């Protein structure tokens, strides 16, 4: 119940900038735009070598190809811009790799991953000189993930995560011409265990539920991104970009910043190609 109230409050706070009345003098400088996106994502999840160690990449890994769609809105007012972005990733098939390309663990037809991220950014211009701009944005969001794993022996495992995160985004941009620009940047995201919750379920080969554990995650995620922007009209932009995202962290039965009773972990990598249209 407490976590549900936190989630509702967070959504309310995220959506405040897009609601409410606007004064007449502000409405003149206000611009509301929307965007849609689609892309492909190469996903890898590494194993944790040993539960008593700090996060260390190991094999086997789980991998798959994700398809992603997204939509959002941008509200620009004077010297600040609000971005609200929703992205949905779906990996219909997961396979394992023992380091030599062999899949000895997963039934790929019954293993899948769905990932939903809602993110709000408040963007400011820090620096502008001739053709170079540098923007900065504190951000917050919700990260929901559902993963189903079915092993070759018939055993099953499922994890459900609802995570709240805070972060910082940087966006340097070089304007080649009035219609063409290149942007990039590096973003950091922090998932604090007191605002996150997940559930791990395990079934044996006889389809009997043998474990159900709640956990609280402490993750750190980074996002390296680069994109080319082309202005089709005065307000319409076509954007083609690449993103590299990495998440590392662990989850205990209790909300802690160190490994105690390790229940779950993330050591994930995403390589994405995205096409976005803003109008």
CSV table of C-alpha atoms in Angstrom, one decimal:
chain,number,residue,atom,x,y,z
A,1,UNK,CA,0.0,0.0,0.0
A,2,UNK,CA,2.8,2.4,0.9
A,3,UNK,CA,4.6,1.7,-2.3
A,4,UNK,CA,1.4,2.3,-4.3
A,5,UNK,CA,1.0,5.7,-2.7
A,6,UNK,CA,4.6,6.6,-3.5
A,7,UNK,CA,4.0,5.6,-7.1
A,8,UNK,CA,0.8,7.7,-7.4
A,9,UNK,CA,2.4,10.7,-5.8
A,10,UNK,CA,5.4,10.4,-8.1
A,11,UNK,CA,3.2,10.3,-11.2
A,12,UNK,CA,1.4,13.3,-9.9
A,13,UNK,CA,4.6,15.3,-9.4
A,14,UNK,CA,5.9,14.3,-12.8
A,15,UNK,CA,2.8,15.5,-14.6
A,16,UNK,CA,2.4,18.8,-12.7
A,17,UNK,CA,4.4,20.8,-15.3
A,18,UNK,CA,2.0,19.7,-18.1
A,19,UNK,CA,-1.1,20.8,-16.2
A,20,UNK,CA,-2.5,23.9,-14.6
A,21,UNK,CA,-3.4,27.3,-15.9
A,22,UNK,CA,-0.9,29.5,-17.8
A,23,UNK,CA,-0.8,33.3,-17.7
A,24,UNK,CA,-1.4,35.2,-20.9
A,25,UNK,CA,2.1,36.6,-21.1
A,26,UNK,CA,3.6,33.1,-20.6
A,27,UNK,CA,1.3,31.5,-23.2
A,28,UNK,CA,2.9,33.7,-25.9
A,29,UNK,CA,6.3,32.0,-25.3
A,30,UNK,CA,4.9,28.5,-24.8
A,31,UNK,CA,5.4,25.8,-27.4
A,32,UNK,CA,3.9,22.4,-27.1
A,33,UNK,CA,5.2,19.6,-29.4
A,34,UNK,CA,4.8,15.9,-29.6
A,35,UNK,CA,7.0,13.1,-30.8
A,36,UNK,CA,6.8,9.4,-31.7
A,37,UNK,CA,9.7,7.0,-32.0
A,38,UNK,CA,10.6,3.4,-33.0
A,39,UNK,CA,13.8,1.4,-32.9
A,40,UNK,CA,15.7,-1.8,-32.4
A,41,UNK,CA,17.7,-2.8,-29.3
A,42,UNK,CA,20.3,-5.5,-28.8
A,43,UNK,CA,20.1,-6.6,-25.1
A,44,UNK,CA,22.6,-8.5,-23.0
A,45,UNK,CA,22.2,-9.5,-19.3
A,46,UNK,CA,25.4,-10.8,-17.6
A,47,UNK,CA,25.6,-13.2,-14.7
A,48,UNK,CA,27.0,-12.2,-11.3
A,49,UNK,CA,30.1,-14.3,-10.7
A,50,UNK,CA,29.7,-14.7,-6.9
A,51,UNK,CA,27.0,-13.5,-4.6
A,52,UNK,CA,29.4,-12.4,-1.9
A,53,UNK,CA,31.4,-10.2,-4.3
A,54,UNK,CA,30.7,-6.7,-5.6
A,55,UNK,CA,29.2,-6.7,-9.1
A,56,UNK,CA,31.4,-8.5,-11.5
A,57,UNK,CA,30.5,-9.6,-15.0
A,58,UNK,CA,30.3,-13.3,-15.6
A,59,UNK,CA,28.9,-16.0,-18.0
A,60,UNK,CA,26.4,-17.3,-19.0
A,61,UNK,CA,24.7,-14.2,-20.4
A,62,UNK,CA,21.1,-13.8,-21.6
A,63,UNK,CA,20.6,-12.0,-24.9
A,64,UNK,CA,17.9,-11.0,-27.2
A,65,UNK,CA,16.7,-8.4,-29.8
A,66,UNK,CA,14.1,-5.9,-28.5
A,67,UNK,CA,11.7,-3.8,-30.5
A,68,UNK,CA,10.8,-0.5,-29.0
A,69,UNK,CA,8.2,2.2,-29.5
A,70,UNK,CA,7.8,5.5,-27.8
A,71,UNK,CA,5.8,8.7,-27.6
A,72,UNK,CA,6.0,11.9,-25.6
A,73,UNK,CA,5.5,15.6,-25.3
A,74,UNK,CA,7.7,18.7,-25.1
A,75,UNK,CA,6.6,21.9,-23.4
A,76,UNK,CA,9.0,24.9,-23.9
A,77,UNK,CA,8.6,28.0,-21.8
A,78,UNK,CA,11.1,30.9,-21.9
A,79,UNK,CA,14.5,29.4,-20.9
A,80,UNK,CA,13.3,26.0,-19.7
A,81,UNK,CA,11.8,22.9,-21.5
A,82,UNK,CA,9.8,20.0,-20.0
A,83,UNK,CA,10.1,16.7,-21.7
A,84,UNK,CA,7.8,13.8,-20.9
A,85,UNK,CA,8.8,10.5,-22.6
A,86,UNK,CA,7.3,7.0,-22.6
A,87,UNK,CA,9.2,4.1,-24.1
A,88,UNK,CA,8.2,0.4,-24.3
A,89,UNK,CA,10.7,-2.3,-25.1
A,90,UNK,CA,9.7,-5.9,-25.8
A,91,UNK,CA,12.1,-8.8,-26.3
A,92,UNK,CA,10.0,-11.7,-27.5
A,93,UNK,CA,12.7,-14.3,-27.2
A,94,UNK,CA,15.7,-14.7,-24.9
A,95,UNK,CA,18.6,-17.1,-25.3
A,96,UNK,CA,21.7,-17.9,-23.2
A,97,UNK,CA,25.3,-17.8,-24.2
A,98,UNK,CA,28.0,-19.7,-22.2
A,99,UNK,CA,30.8,-17.7,-23.8
A,100,UNK,CA,31.2,-20.0,-26.7
A,101,UNK,CA,27.8,-19.3,-28.3
A,102,UNK,CA,26.1,-22.3,-26.8
A,103,UNK,CA,22.6,-22.1,-25.3
A,104,UNK,CA,22.4,-24.8,-22.6
A,105,UNK,CA,20.0,-23.0,-20.2
A,106,UNK,CA,17.0,-21.3,-21.8
A,107,UNK,CA,14.0,-22.4,-23.7
A,108,UNK,CA,14.1,-19.3,-26.0
A,109,UNK,CA,10.5,-19.7,-27.2
A,110,UNK,CA,9.2,-19.3,-23.6
A,111,UNK,CA,11.6,-16.7,-22.3
A,112,UNK,CA,10.9,-13.0,-22.8
A,113,UNK,CA,11.4,-9.5,-21.4
A,114,UNK,CA,9.1,-6.4,-21.3
A,115,UNK,CA,10.5,-3.1,-20.2
A,116,UNK,CA,8.5,0.2,-19.8
A,117,UNK,CA,10.2,3.6,-18.9
A,118,UNK,CA,8.4,6.9,-18.2
A,119,UNK,CA,10.8,9.8,-17.9
A,120,UNK,CA,10.4,13.5,-17.2
A,121,UNK,CA,13.2,16.0,-17.9
A,122,UNK,CA,13.5,19.7,-17.0
A,123,UNK,CA,16.0,21.1,-19.5
A,124,UNK,CA,18.0,24.3,-19.2
A,125,UNK,CA,20.5,25.9,-21.5
A,126,UNK,CA,23.8,26.2,-19.7
A,127,UNK,CA,26.0,27.5,-22.5
A,128,UNK,CA,25.7,28.8,-26.0
A,129,UNK,CA,28.5,30.1,-28.3
A,130,UNK,CA,28.1,30.5,-32.1
A,131,UNK,CA,27.1,27.1,-33.3
A,132,UNK,CA,27.6,25.2,-30.1
A,133,UNK,CA,24.9,24.7,-27.3
A,134,UNK,CA,25.1,22.8,-24.1
A,135,UNK,CA,21.9,21.9,-22.2
A,136,UNK,CA,21.5,20.3,-18.8
A,137,UNK,CA,18.5,18.5,-17.4
A,138,UNK,CA,17.7,17.0,-14.0
A,139,UNK,CA,15.3,14.1,-14.5
A,140,UNK,CA,13.1,11.6,-12.8
A,141,UNK,CA,11.0,8.6,-13.8
A,142,UNK,CA,9.5,5.2,-13.4
A,143,UNK,CA,11.1,1.9,-14.6
A,144,UNK,CA,8.9,-1.2,-14.8
A,145,UNK,CA,10.3,-4.5,-16.0
A,146,UNK,CA,8.8,-8.0,-16.3
A,147,UNK,CA,11.1,-10.9,-17.2
A,148,UNK,CA,10.0,-14.5,-17.8
A,149,UNK,CA,12.7,-17.3,-18.0
A,150,UNK,CA,11.9,-20.9,-18.8
A,151,UNK,CA,14.9,-23.2,-18.5
A,152,UNK,CA,15.5,-26.3,-20.7
A,153,UNK,CA,14.7,-28.6,-17.8
A,154,UNK,CA,11.2,-27.1,-17.4
A,155,UNK,CA,11.9,-24.9,-14.3
A,156,UNK,CA,10.7,-21.3,-14.5
A,157,UNK,CA,11.6,-18.0,-13.0
A,158,UNK,CA,9.9,-14.6,-13.1
A,159,UNK,CA,10.9,-11.1,-11.9
A,160,UNK,CA,8.7,-8.1,-11.6
A,161,UNK,CA,10.2,-4.7,-10.9
A,162,UNK,CA,8.8,-1.2,-10.2
A,163,UNK,CA,11.6,1.3,-9.7
A,164,UNK,CA,11.7,5.1,-9.3
A,165,UNK,CA,14.9,6.8,-10.4
A,166,UNK,CA,16.5,10.2,-10.3
A,167,UNK,CA,19.2,11.4,-12.7
A,168,UNK,CA,21.1,14.1,-14.7
A,169,UNK,CA,21.2,14.5,-18.4
A,170,UNK,CA,23.7,16.6,-20.5
A,171,UNK,CA,23.0,17.5,-24.2
A,172,UNK,CA,25.8,19.2,-26.1
A,173,UNK,CA,24.7,20.2,-29.6
A,174,UNK,CA,26.5,21.5,-32.7
A,175,UNK,CA,24.4,23.3,-35.3
A,176,UNK,CA,25.9,22.5,-38.8
A,177,UNK,CA,23.2,24.7,-40.5
A,178,UNK,CA,19.8,26.0,-39.8
A,179,UNK,CA,18.3,22.7,-40.7
A,180,UNK,CA,20.9,20.2,-39.6
A,181,UNK,CA,22.5,19.6,-36.2
A,182,UNK,CA,24.4,16.9,-34.2
A,183,UNK,CA,23.8,16.2,-30.6
A,184,UNK,CA,25.2,13.8,-28.0
A,185,UNK,CA,25.6,13.4,-24.3
A,186,UNK,CA,26.0,11.3,-21.2
A,187,UNK,CA,23.2,10.7,-18.7
A,188,UNK,CA,23.3,9.1,-15.2
A,189,UNK,CA,20.4,7.5,-13.3
A,190,UNK,CA,20.2,6.5,-9.6
A,191,UNK,CA,17.8,3.8,-8.3
A,192,UNK,CA,17.5,4.1,-4.5
A,193,UNK,CA,16.4,0.9,-2.6
A,194,UNK,CA,13.9,2.8,-0.4
A,195,UNK,CA,11.7,3.7,-3.5
A,196,UNK,CA,12.0,0.4,-5.4
A,197,UNK,CA,10.4,-2.9,-5.1
A,198,UNK,CA,10.4,-6.2,-7.0
A,199,UNK,CA,9.2,-9.8,-6.7
A,200,UNK,CA,11.0,-13.0,-7.6
A,201,UNK,CA,9.0,-16.2,-8.3
A,202,UNK,CA,10.5,-19.6,-9.0
A,203,UNK,CA,8.8,-22.8,-10.1
A,204,UNK,CA,10.3,-26.3,-10.2
A,205,UNK,CA,10.1,-28.7,-13.1
A,206,UNK,CA,6.7,-29.9,-11.8
A,207,UNK,CA,5.3,-26.3,-12.1
A,208,UNK,CA,5.1,-26.0,-8.3
A,209,UNK,CA,5.9,-22.5,-6.8
A,210,UNK,CA,9.0,-23.1,-4.7
A,211,UNK,CA,10.0,-19.5,-3.9
A,212,UNK,CA,8.4,-16.0,-3.7
A,213,UNK,CA,10.7,-13.3,-2.5
A,214,UNK,CA,10.3,-9.5,-2.4
A,215,UNK,CA,13.4,-7.4,-3.0
A,216,UNK,CA,14.6,-3.8,-3.0
A,217,UNK,CA,17.0,-2.7,-5.7
A,218,UNK,CA,20.0,-0.4,-5.7
A,219,UNK,CA,21.0,0.2,-9.4
A,220,UNK,CA,23.1,2.7,-11.3
A,221,UNK,CA,22.4,3.2,-15.0
A,222,UNK,CA,24.3,5.2,-17.6
A,223,UNK,CA,23.2,6.3,-21.1
A,224,UNK,CA,25.6,7.5,-23.8
A,225,UNK,CA,23.7,8.9,-26.8
A,226,UNK,CA,24.4,10.6,-30.2
A,227,UNK,CA,21.9,11.7,-32.8
A,228,UNK,CA,21.5,13.7,-36.0
A,229,UNK,CA,18.6,16.2,-36.2
A,230,UNK,CA,17.1,17.4,-39.5
A,231,UNK,CA,14.4,20.1,-39.5
A,232,UNK,CA,11.8,19.1,-42.1
A,233,UNK,CA,9.7,22.2,-41.5
A,234,UNK,CA,9.8,25.1,-39.0
A,235,UNK,CA,8.7,22.9,-36.1
A,236,UNK,CA,9.0,19.3,-37.4
A,237,UNK,CA,12.3,17.4,-36.7
A,238,UNK,CA,13.4,14.0,-37.8
A,239,UNK,CA,16.0,12.5,-35.5
A,240,UNK,CA,18.1,9.4,-36.0
A,241,UNK,CA,20.2,8.3,-33.1
A,242,UNK,CA,22.2,5.6,-31.2
A,243,UNK,CA,22.2,4.9,-27.5
A,244,UNK,CA,24.3,2.7,-25.3
A,245,UNK,CA,22.8,2.0,-21.9
A,246,UNK,CA,24.4,0.0,-19.0
A,247,UNK,CA,22.8,-0.9,-15.7
A,248,UNK,CA,24.6,-2.4,-12.8
A,249,UNK,CA,23.4,-3.2,-9.2
A,250,UNK,CA,21.8,-5.6,-6.8
A,251,UNK,CA,18.7,-6.2,-4.8
A,252,UNK,CA,18.3,-7.4,-1.3
A,253,UNK,CA,15.3,-8.5,0.8
A,254,UNK,CA,15.7,-5.3,2.7
A,255,UNK,CA,16.4,-1.8,1.3
A,256,UNK,CA,20.2,-1.6,1.7
A,257,UNK,CA,23.1,0.0,-0.1
A,258,UNK,CA,25.3,-3.1,0.2
A,259,UNK,CA,25.0,-6.8,-0.6
A,260,UNK,CA,23.4,-8.7,2.3
A,261,UNK,CA,20.8,-11.3,1.1
A,262,UNK,CA,21.2,-11.0,-2.6
A,263,UNK,CA,17.9,-11.9,-4.3
A,264,UNK,CA,18.3,-10.3,-7.7
A,265,UNK,CA,20.8,-8.2,-9.8
A,266,UNK,CA,21.1,-6.3,-13.0
A,267,UNK,CA,24.2,-6.2,-15.2
A,268,UNK,CA,22.5,-5.2,-18.4
A,269,UNK,CA,23.7,-3.7,-21.7
A,270,UNK,CA,21.5,-2.1,-24.4
A,271,UNK,CA,22.6,-1.0,-27.9
A,272,UNK,CA,19.8,0.9,-29.6
A,273,UNK,CA,19.1,2.5,-33.0
A,274,UNK,CA,16.2,4.9,-32.8
A,275,UNK,CA,14.2,7.0,-35.3
A,276,UNK,CA,12.1,9.8,-33.8
A,277,UNK,CA,9.7,12.3,-35.4
A,278,UNK,CA,8.8,15.5,-33.6
A,279,UNK,CA,5.8,17.6,-34.7
